[in-house]
Coordinates of C-alpha atoms in Angstrom, one line a residue:
M28 CA 214.7 54.7 -47.3
I29 CA 213.7 56.4 -44.0
T30 CA 216.0 59.4 -43.4
D31 CA 217.1 60.5 -39.8
S32 CA 215.6 64.0 -40.7
A33 CA 212.2 62.8 -41.8
I34 CA 212.2 60.8 -38.3
A35 CA 213.2 64.0 -36.2
A36 CA 210.5 66.2 -38.2
M37 CA 207.8 63.4 -37.2
L38 CA 208.8 63.2 -33.8
E39 CA 208.7 67.1 -33.3
S40 CA 205.4 67.4 -35.0
E41 CA 203.7 64.6 -33.2
K42 CA 205.2 65.7 -30.0
A43 CA 203.3 69.4 -30.3
R44 CA 200.3 67.6 -31.7
F45 CA 200.1 65.3 -28.7
E46 CA 200.4 68.4 -26.2
A47 CA 197.8 70.3 -27.8
A48 CA 195.3 67.6 -27.9
N49 CA 195.7 66.4 -24.3
P50 CA 195.2 69.5 -21.8
K51 CA 193.8 67.1 -19.1
S52 CA 196.3 64.5 -19.3
R53 CA 199.0 67.5 -19.0
A54 CA 197.2 68.5 -16.0
L55 CA 197.0 65.4 -14.4
G56 CA 200.7 64.7 -15.1
A57 CA 201.5 67.8 -13.2
E58 CA 199.3 67.0 -10.0
A59 CA 200.6 63.3 -10.1
A60 CA 204.2 64.4 -9.8
R61 CA 203.9 66.0 -6.6
H62 CA 204.4 62.8 -4.9
W63 CA 204.3 59.9 -7.5
H64 CA 208.0 59.3 -8.1
R65 CA 208.7 60.0 -11.8
G66 CA 205.0 61.4 -12.1
V67 CA 203.2 57.9 -12.3
P68 CA 202.2 55.3 -9.9
F69 CA 204.6 52.7 -11.7
H70 CA 207.5 53.5 -14.0
W71 CA 206.5 51.6 -17.1
M72 CA 203.5 54.0 -17.6
L73 CA 206.3 56.5 -18.8
D74 CA 207.3 53.9 -21.6
W75 CA 204.9 55.2 -24.4
G76 CA 207.4 57.9 -25.1
T77 CA 204.7 60.7 -25.1
P78 CA 205.8 64.2 -23.9
F79 CA 203.9 63.7 -20.4
P80 CA 202.0 60.5 -19.3
L81 CA 198.5 59.7 -21.1
F82 CA 195.9 59.3 -18.6
A83 CA 193.2 56.7 -19.2
E84 CA 189.5 57.2 -18.3
R85 CA 188.1 54.0 -19.2
A86 CA 188.2 50.9 -21.5
E87 CA 185.7 48.3 -22.8
G88 CA 186.3 45.5 -25.6
A89 CA 189.0 46.5 -27.6
R90 CA 188.9 50.4 -27.1
L91 CA 190.1 52.6 -24.6
W92 CA 189.2 56.3 -23.9
D93 CA 191.5 58.9 -22.1
V94 CA 190.7 61.7 -20.1
D95 CA 190.6 64.1 -22.7
G96 CA 187.8 62.1 -24.5
H97 CA 189.8 60.4 -27.3
C98 CA 188.9 57.0 -28.3
Y99 CA 191.7 54.7 -29.4
E100 CA 191.6 51.1 -31.2
D101 CA 193.6 49.2 -28.7
F102 CA 196.0 46.7 -30.0
C103 CA 198.1 46.7 -26.9
L104 CA 195.4 45.4 -24.5
G105 CA 197.6 46.2 -21.4
D106 CA 200.5 44.3 -22.7
T107 CA 198.6 41.2 -22.8
G108 CA 196.8 41.5 -19.4
S109 CA 193.7 42.4 -21.1
M110 CA 194.3 40.2 -24.3
F111 CA 190.8 38.8 -24.3
G112 CA 189.1 42.3 -24.0
H113 CA 188.8 44.9 -21.4
S114 CA 186.6 43.9 -18.7
P115 CA 184.8 41.2 -20.3
P116 CA 181.1 41.0 -18.9
P117 CA 181.4 37.5 -17.4
V118 CA 184.7 38.7 -15.5
A119 CA 183.0 42.0 -14.4
R120 CA 180.1 40.2 -13.1
A121 CA 181.9 37.8 -11.2
I122 CA 184.4 40.4 -9.6
A123 CA 181.1 42.5 -8.6
E124 CA 179.6 39.5 -7.2
Q125 CA 182.7 38.3 -5.3
A126 CA 183.3 41.7 -3.8
S127 CA 180.2 41.7 -2.0
R128 CA 181.0 38.4 -0.3
G129 CA 184.7 39.4 0.5
L130 CA 188.2 39.7 -1.5
T131 CA 190.5 37.6 0.4
Y132 CA 190.1 34.9 3.2
M133 CA 193.4 32.6 3.1
L134 CA 191.2 29.7 2.2
A135 CA 189.7 28.1 -0.8
T136 CA 186.3 28.6 -2.3
E137 CA 184.1 26.7 -4.5
D138 CA 185.7 28.0 -7.5
A139 CA 188.9 26.4 -6.8
P140 CA 188.0 22.9 -8.0
I141 CA 186.5 24.2 -11.3
V142 CA 189.5 26.4 -12.0
A143 CA 192.0 23.7 -11.4
D144 CA 189.8 21.2 -13.7
E145 CA 189.8 23.8 -16.4
L146 CA 193.5 24.7 -16.3
A147 CA 194.3 20.9 -16.2
K148 CA 192.0 20.0 -19.2
R149 CA 193.0 22.9 -21.4
F150 CA 197.0 22.8 -20.7
G151 CA 197.6 19.3 -20.2
L152 CA 199.2 19.2 -16.8
P153 CA 197.4 17.5 -13.8
F154 CA 198.5 19.9 -10.8
W155 CA 198.4 23.5 -10.3
Q156 CA 199.2 26.5 -7.8
V157 CA 198.3 29.9 -8.0
T158 CA 200.4 33.3 -7.3
S159 CA 199.6 36.8 -7.6
T160 CA 201.9 37.7 -10.9
A161 CA 203.8 35.6 -13.4
S162 CA 207.1 37.2 -11.6
E163 CA 206.1 35.1 -8.4
A164 CA 205.2 32.0 -10.5
N165 CA 208.7 32.0 -12.3
R166 CA 210.4 32.7 -9.0
A167 CA 208.8 29.6 -7.3
V168 CA 209.0 27.4 -10.3
I169 CA 212.9 28.1 -10.4
R170 CA 213.2 27.4 -6.5
W171 CA 211.2 24.2 -6.8
C172 CA 213.3 23.0 -10.0
R173 CA 216.5 23.6 -8.0
G174 CA 215.1 21.8 -4.7
I175 CA 213.8 18.8 -6.5
T176 CA 216.8 18.2 -9.0
G177 CA 219.5 19.4 -6.2
R178 CA 221.1 21.4 -9.1
D179 CA 221.8 25.2 -9.0
K180 CA 221.9 26.3 -12.4
I181 CA 219.0 27.4 -14.8
L182 CA 219.4 28.1 -18.3
V183 CA 217.6 31.0 -20.2
F184 CA 217.8 32.7 -23.6
N185 CA 219.5 35.9 -24.5
G186 CA 217.0 38.7 -24.6
C187 CA 214.5 36.7 -22.4
Y188 CA 211.9 38.2 -19.9
H189 CA 210.3 36.4 -17.1
G190 CA 209.0 39.2 -14.8
A191 CA 210.9 40.7 -11.8
V192 CA 213.1 37.5 -11.3
D193 CA 216.4 38.2 -10.6
D194 CA 218.2 35.1 -11.9
V195 CA 216.9 35.7 -15.3
F196 CA 218.4 39.2 -15.9
V197 CA 221.3 38.1 -18.0
D198 CA 222.3 38.8 -21.5
L199 CA 224.8 37.9 -24.3
C200 CA 227.0 40.6 -25.2
D201 CA 229.3 39.5 -28.2
G202 CA 229.0 36.0 -27.0
V203 CA 229.9 37.1 -23.4
P204 CA 227.5 36.6 -20.3
E205 CA 226.6 40.2 -18.7
L206 CA 224.6 41.1 -16.2
R207 CA 221.7 43.2 -17.4
K208 CA 222.3 47.0 -16.4
S209 CA 218.6 47.4 -15.6
L210 CA 219.0 45.1 -12.7
V211 CA 219.2 47.9 -10.1
G212 CA 220.9 47.2 -6.7
Q213 CA 222.0 43.8 -7.5
V214 CA 224.5 42.6 -4.9
Y215 CA 225.5 39.0 -6.2
D216 CA 226.7 38.0 -9.5
V217 CA 223.6 35.8 -10.8
R218 CA 226.1 34.3 -13.7
E219 CA 227.1 32.0 -11.0
H220 CA 223.8 30.2 -11.4
T221 CA 222.4 31.3 -14.4
Q222 CA 223.5 30.0 -17.9
V223 CA 222.5 32.1 -21.2
I224 CA 222.7 31.2 -24.4
E225 CA 221.0 32.4 -27.9
F226 CA 217.6 31.0 -28.8
N227 CA 217.8 28.7 -31.9
D228 CA 221.2 27.6 -31.3
L229 CA 220.9 23.9 -30.8
A230 CA 224.8 23.1 -30.4
A231 CA 224.9 25.8 -27.6
L232 CA 221.9 24.1 -25.7
E233 CA 223.4 20.6 -26.3
V234 CA 226.9 21.7 -24.8
A235 CA 225.0 23.7 -21.9
L236 CA 222.9 20.8 -20.7
A237 CA 225.6 18.1 -21.4
S238 CA 227.3 19.4 -18.0
G239 CA 224.5 17.9 -16.0
D240 CA 224.1 20.8 -13.4
V241 CA 221.2 22.6 -15.2
A242 CA 218.1 22.2 -13.0
A243 CA 215.8 24.0 -15.6
V244 CA 215.4 25.4 -19.0
L245 CA 213.2 28.5 -18.5
T246 CA 211.9 29.9 -22.0
E247 CA 208.8 31.4 -23.8
P248 CA 208.2 28.8 -26.8
A249 CA 208.7 31.9 -28.9
L250 CA 210.4 35.1 -27.6
T251 CA 208.2 38.1 -27.2
N252 CA 209.6 40.6 -25.1
V253 CA 212.9 41.2 -27.2
G254 CA 210.6 41.6 -30.2
M255 CA 209.4 38.4 -31.7
V256 CA 211.6 35.4 -32.1
L257 CA 210.2 32.4 -33.7
P258 CA 211.5 28.8 -32.9
D259 CA 213.1 27.1 -35.9
P260 CA 211.2 24.1 -37.1
G261 CA 212.3 21.1 -34.7
Y262 CA 213.8 23.2 -32.1
L263 CA 211.5 23.2 -29.4
E264 CA 211.1 19.3 -29.8
A265 CA 214.8 19.0 -30.0
M266 CA 214.8 21.0 -26.4
R267 CA 212.6 18.6 -25.2
E268 CA 214.3 15.5 -26.1
L269 CA 217.8 17.1 -24.8
T270 CA 216.3 18.1 -21.4
N271 CA 214.7 14.8 -20.8
R272 CA 218.3 12.9 -21.6
H273 CA 220.0 15.2 -19.1
G274 CA 217.5 15.3 -16.2
T275 CA 216.7 19.0 -16.8
L276 CA 213.1 20.2 -16.2
L277 CA 211.6 22.1 -19.1
V278 CA 209.6 25.3 -18.2
F279 CA 207.5 27.4 -20.7
D280 CA 206.5 30.6 -19.5
E281 CA 203.3 31.2 -21.9
T282 CA 202.2 34.6 -20.2
H283 CA 202.5 36.1 -23.7
T284 CA 202.4 32.9 -26.0
I285 CA 199.0 32.1 -24.4
S286 CA 197.9 34.0 -27.5
S287 CA 199.0 31.2 -29.8
G288 CA 195.9 29.5 -29.7
Y289 CA 193.6 27.7 -27.4
G290 CA 195.9 25.8 -24.6
G291 CA 198.8 28.1 -25.4
H292 CA 201.8 27.4 -27.7
S293 CA 202.8 24.0 -26.3
M294 CA 199.0 22.5 -26.6
T295 CA 198.7 24.1 -30.1
Y296 CA 202.2 23.1 -31.5
G297 CA 203.9 21.0 -28.8
P298 CA 206.0 19.8 -27.0
K299 CA 204.6 19.7 -23.6
P300 CA 206.7 20.9 -20.9
D301 CA 207.2 19.7 -17.3
I302 CA 206.1 23.0 -16.1
F303 CA 203.8 25.5 -17.4
V304 CA 203.6 29.1 -16.5
V305 CA 200.9 31.8 -17.3
G306 CA 199.8 35.3 -15.7
K307 CA 198.6 38.4 -16.8
P308 CA 195.2 37.5 -19.1
V309 CA 194.5 34.3 -17.0
A310 CA 192.0 36.1 -14.8
G311 CA 190.8 38.7 -17.3
G312 CA 193.1 41.4 -16.0
V313 CA 192.9 40.8 -12.2
P314 CA 196.5 40.1 -10.9
C315 CA 196.8 36.3 -11.0
A316 CA 199.2 33.8 -12.3
V317 CA 199.3 29.9 -12.2
F318 CA 201.9 27.3 -12.6
G319 CA 201.0 23.8 -13.7
F320 CA 203.2 20.6 -13.4
S321 CA 203.6 16.9 -14.3
A322 CA 202.6 14.1 -12.1
E323 CA 206.5 13.3 -11.5
V324 CA 207.1 16.9 -10.6
A325 CA 204.5 16.8 -8.1
E326 CA 205.8 13.8 -6.6
R327 CA 209.4 15.0 -6.4
M328 CA 207.9 18.2 -4.7
E329 CA 206.3 16.0 -2.2
Q330 CA 209.6 14.1 -1.5
L331 CA 211.3 17.4 -0.8
R332 CA 208.6 18.7 1.6
E333 CA 209.2 15.8 3.2
E334 CA 212.9 16.1 3.5
G335 CA 212.6 19.6 4.9
E336 CA 210.3 21.7 7.1
K337 CA 206.7 21.9 6.8
G338 CA 206.1 25.5 7.3
H339 CA 207.3 28.5 5.4
S340 CA 208.6 27.8 2.0
G341 CA 209.5 31.1 1.0
I342 CA 207.1 30.4 -1.8
G343 CA 203.6 32.4 -2.3
T344 CA 202.1 35.6 -0.5
T345 CA 199.4 36.0 1.5
L346 CA 197.2 37.1 -1.3
S347 CA 198.1 34.5 -3.8
A348 CA 194.9 32.4 -4.7
N349 CA 192.7 35.2 -3.0
A350 CA 188.9 34.8 -3.5
L351 CA 188.6 37.4 -5.9
A352 CA 191.2 36.1 -8.1
L353 CA 189.7 32.7 -8.1
A354 CA 186.4 34.0 -9.0
A355 CA 187.7 36.1 -11.9
M356 CA 189.8 33.1 -13.1
R357 CA 186.8 30.7 -13.0
A358 CA 184.6 33.2 -15.2
N359 CA 187.7 34.0 -17.6
L360 CA 188.5 30.5 -18.2
T361 CA 184.9 29.1 -18.6
E362 CA 183.5 31.9 -20.5
V363 CA 185.7 34.1 -22.0
M364 CA 189.2 32.3 -23.1
T365 CA 186.9 29.8 -25.2
P366 CA 187.7 28.1 -28.4
A367 CA 185.2 30.4 -29.9
A368 CA 187.1 33.2 -28.8
Y369 CA 190.3 31.9 -30.2
D370 CA 188.1 31.2 -33.5
H371 CA 187.7 34.8 -34.0
M372 CA 191.1 35.8 -32.9
L373 CA 193.2 33.8 -35.0
P374 CA 191.8 34.3 -38.6
L375 CA 191.7 38.3 -37.6
A376 CA 195.4 38.1 -36.7
D377 CA 196.1 36.5 -40.1
R378 CA 194.4 39.3 -41.9
L379 CA 196.1 41.8 -39.8
A380 CA 199.8 40.2 -40.8
A381 CA 198.7 39.9 -44.3
T382 CA 197.6 43.4 -44.4
L383 CA 200.4 44.9 -42.9
E384 CA 202.6 43.2 -45.3
Q385 CA 200.9 44.8 -48.0
V386 CA 201.2 48.0 -46.7
I387 CA 204.7 48.1 -45.8
A388 CA 205.5 46.3 -49.5
S389 CA 203.5 49.3 -51.0
H390 CA 206.1 51.8 -49.6
G391 CA 209.2 49.9 -50.9
L392 CA 210.2 48.8 -47.3
P393 CA 211.6 45.2 -46.6
W394 CA 210.2 45.0 -43.0
P395 CA 209.0 41.6 -42.2
V396 CA 205.9 40.9 -40.1
V397 CA 206.4 38.2 -37.5
H398 CA 203.2 36.5 -36.5
V399 CA 202.0 33.7 -34.3
G400 CA 198.4 33.3 -32.9
A401 CA 196.9 36.4 -31.9
R402 CA 200.0 38.0 -31.9
A403 CA 201.9 40.2 -34.6
E404 CA 204.8 42.4 -35.0
F405 CA 206.3 44.5 -37.9
I406 CA 210.1 44.7 -37.5
C407 CA 212.1 47.8 -38.8
A408 CA 214.8 45.6 -40.3
D409 CA 215.7 43.6 -43.5
R410 CA 214.8 40.1 -42.0
A411 CA 213.1 38.5 -39.1
P412 CA 215.4 37.6 -36.1
R413 CA 216.5 34.1 -34.9
N414 CA 217.7 35.1 -31.6
G415 CA 217.9 37.8 -29.1
T416 CA 221.4 39.4 -30.4
E417 CA 219.7 39.7 -33.9
A418 CA 216.4 41.2 -32.3
R419 CA 218.0 43.9 -30.4
A420 CA 220.0 44.9 -33.5
S421 CA 216.8 45.4 -35.6
M422 CA 215.4 47.5 -33.0
Q423 CA 215.2 51.3 -34.2
G424 CA 214.4 53.3 -31.5
A425 CA 213.9 56.6 -32.6
L426 CA 212.0 55.3 -35.7
E427 CA 209.5 53.3 -33.4
H428 CA 209.1 56.1 -30.9
A429 CA 208.0 58.3 -34.1
I430 CA 205.5 55.7 -35.2
H431 CA 204.1 54.9 -31.8
L432 CA 203.6 58.5 -31.4
F433 CA 202.0 59.0 -34.9
F434 CA 199.5 56.0 -33.8
I435 CA 198.6 57.5 -30.5
N436 CA 197.6 60.9 -32.3
R437 CA 195.4 59.2 -34.5
G438 CA 193.6 57.0 -31.9
V439 CA 195.6 53.6 -32.4
L440 CA 197.3 52.0 -29.6
I441 CA 199.9 49.4 -30.2
A442 CA 202.5 47.9 -27.5
P443 CA 205.1 50.7 -26.4
F444 CA 207.7 48.0 -26.6
H445 CA 209.1 47.4 -30.2
N446 CA 205.9 47.2 -32.5
M447 CA 203.8 44.5 -30.9
M448 CA 200.0 44.0 -31.7
L449 CA 197.3 41.6 -30.3
V450 CA 194.0 40.8 -31.4
S451 CA 191.3 40.2 -29.0
P452 CA 188.0 38.4 -29.1
A453 CA 186.4 42.0 -29.2
T454 CA 188.5 43.1 -32.1
T455 CA 186.8 44.0 -35.6
D456 CA 187.9 43.8 -39.1
A457 CA 187.3 47.9 -38.9
Q458 CA 189.7 48.4 -36.3
V459 CA 192.3 46.1 -38.3
A460 CA 191.8 48.2 -41.3
R461 CA 191.9 51.5 -39.5
L462 CA 195.4 50.2 -38.0
A463 CA 196.5 49.5 -41.4
E464 CA 195.5 52.8 -42.6
T465 CA 197.2 54.5 -40.1
L466 CA 200.5 52.7 -41.0
D467 CA 200.0 53.4 -44.5
E468 CA 199.6 57.2 -43.6
C469 CA 202.4 57.2 -41.5
L470 CA 204.8 55.3 -43.9
G471 CA 203.7 58.0 -46.4
V472 CA 205.2 60.8 -44.4
L473 CA 208.1 58.8 -43.4
V474 CA 209.3 57.4 -46.8
P475 CA 209.9 60.2 -49.8

């Protein structure tokens, strides 16, 4: 058993160790605080829980160096943005070459047909569009779904995250829908147009869709932003059948679950959605996202456009599908996100999960390791969660904070949110061993 006093002692010790080891980051943090709000260019850079922000100097493959010269085994990988490694050489070359020819034109380039062919072949949907972020893609998809179905409601799952999209910031609290408190400045009640239920609750899904007013179900095939919640056997297939039956479009946001296998979770395990969204890693870390859709959806989009104005739709931005993003995406899809890359990542992630299970068991803890594809997470609870409510209940904020800080001080990065880890094509067996050794050392301090 891990006591509160053991957690508090570790936090105090690790904070002092971090402060002593990172004088350049401390100084840069003080300088940045003069004009950056809260001292960082964007607020989630504070989510690591360090006494002051950690400043990076460079990264390559699956390693990162900070400004104080410390090297980290990186299992966070930009929270999936660098899932295929930091600055893969083909992507770096493509960026450099395109930068010399112009960054954005508001015109297509010769990369466009190659990228589209790659997307269609890999993800099994014939038509595609590009945005700058997955948030933009999800926002566009919600609008299209409402437009082509003539329905105003979408359905999401408790604990979901689909970027900075107002419509999805609804949670369940004791079974009652509530606006997420982090939705700053919201002036209308999104619950009027968004339903929320628990993941893996098939009966609730049947009831919600039977009303016939839901335009789309928007979900990750496995939840990853409230901790990892895997679908029950047959759940996604039942979701596919129910959405078909009730005329609801099925949208899979695979921005994280792209790690499940070549072609993402839906092409690896099924079923296929009507619309597919992926952002973050698709262009090797360059801001870019895509959404793909079926021929039927494309036809309905065209019908809607014929009925309305032909100009501004409120979908997309000037920098969407810019030349730099297309060049990076072409290099990443054709030379980096390859079957060979997954052939390295998936078995190594299997070994990572098995090794973590052994380490945790050796300290007499009941913590499960949840794992799919190249993504894994150890959960500081008695069992793996089946929905967002259980996932939130399993979170141990102070304990996870102490573990993360312990890792950082010993040169290991995992995601700052819960205990998520990614394996990249550049990750080695030695790095996996070092992560496991660090967890072993950490638990040795925490468990009497």
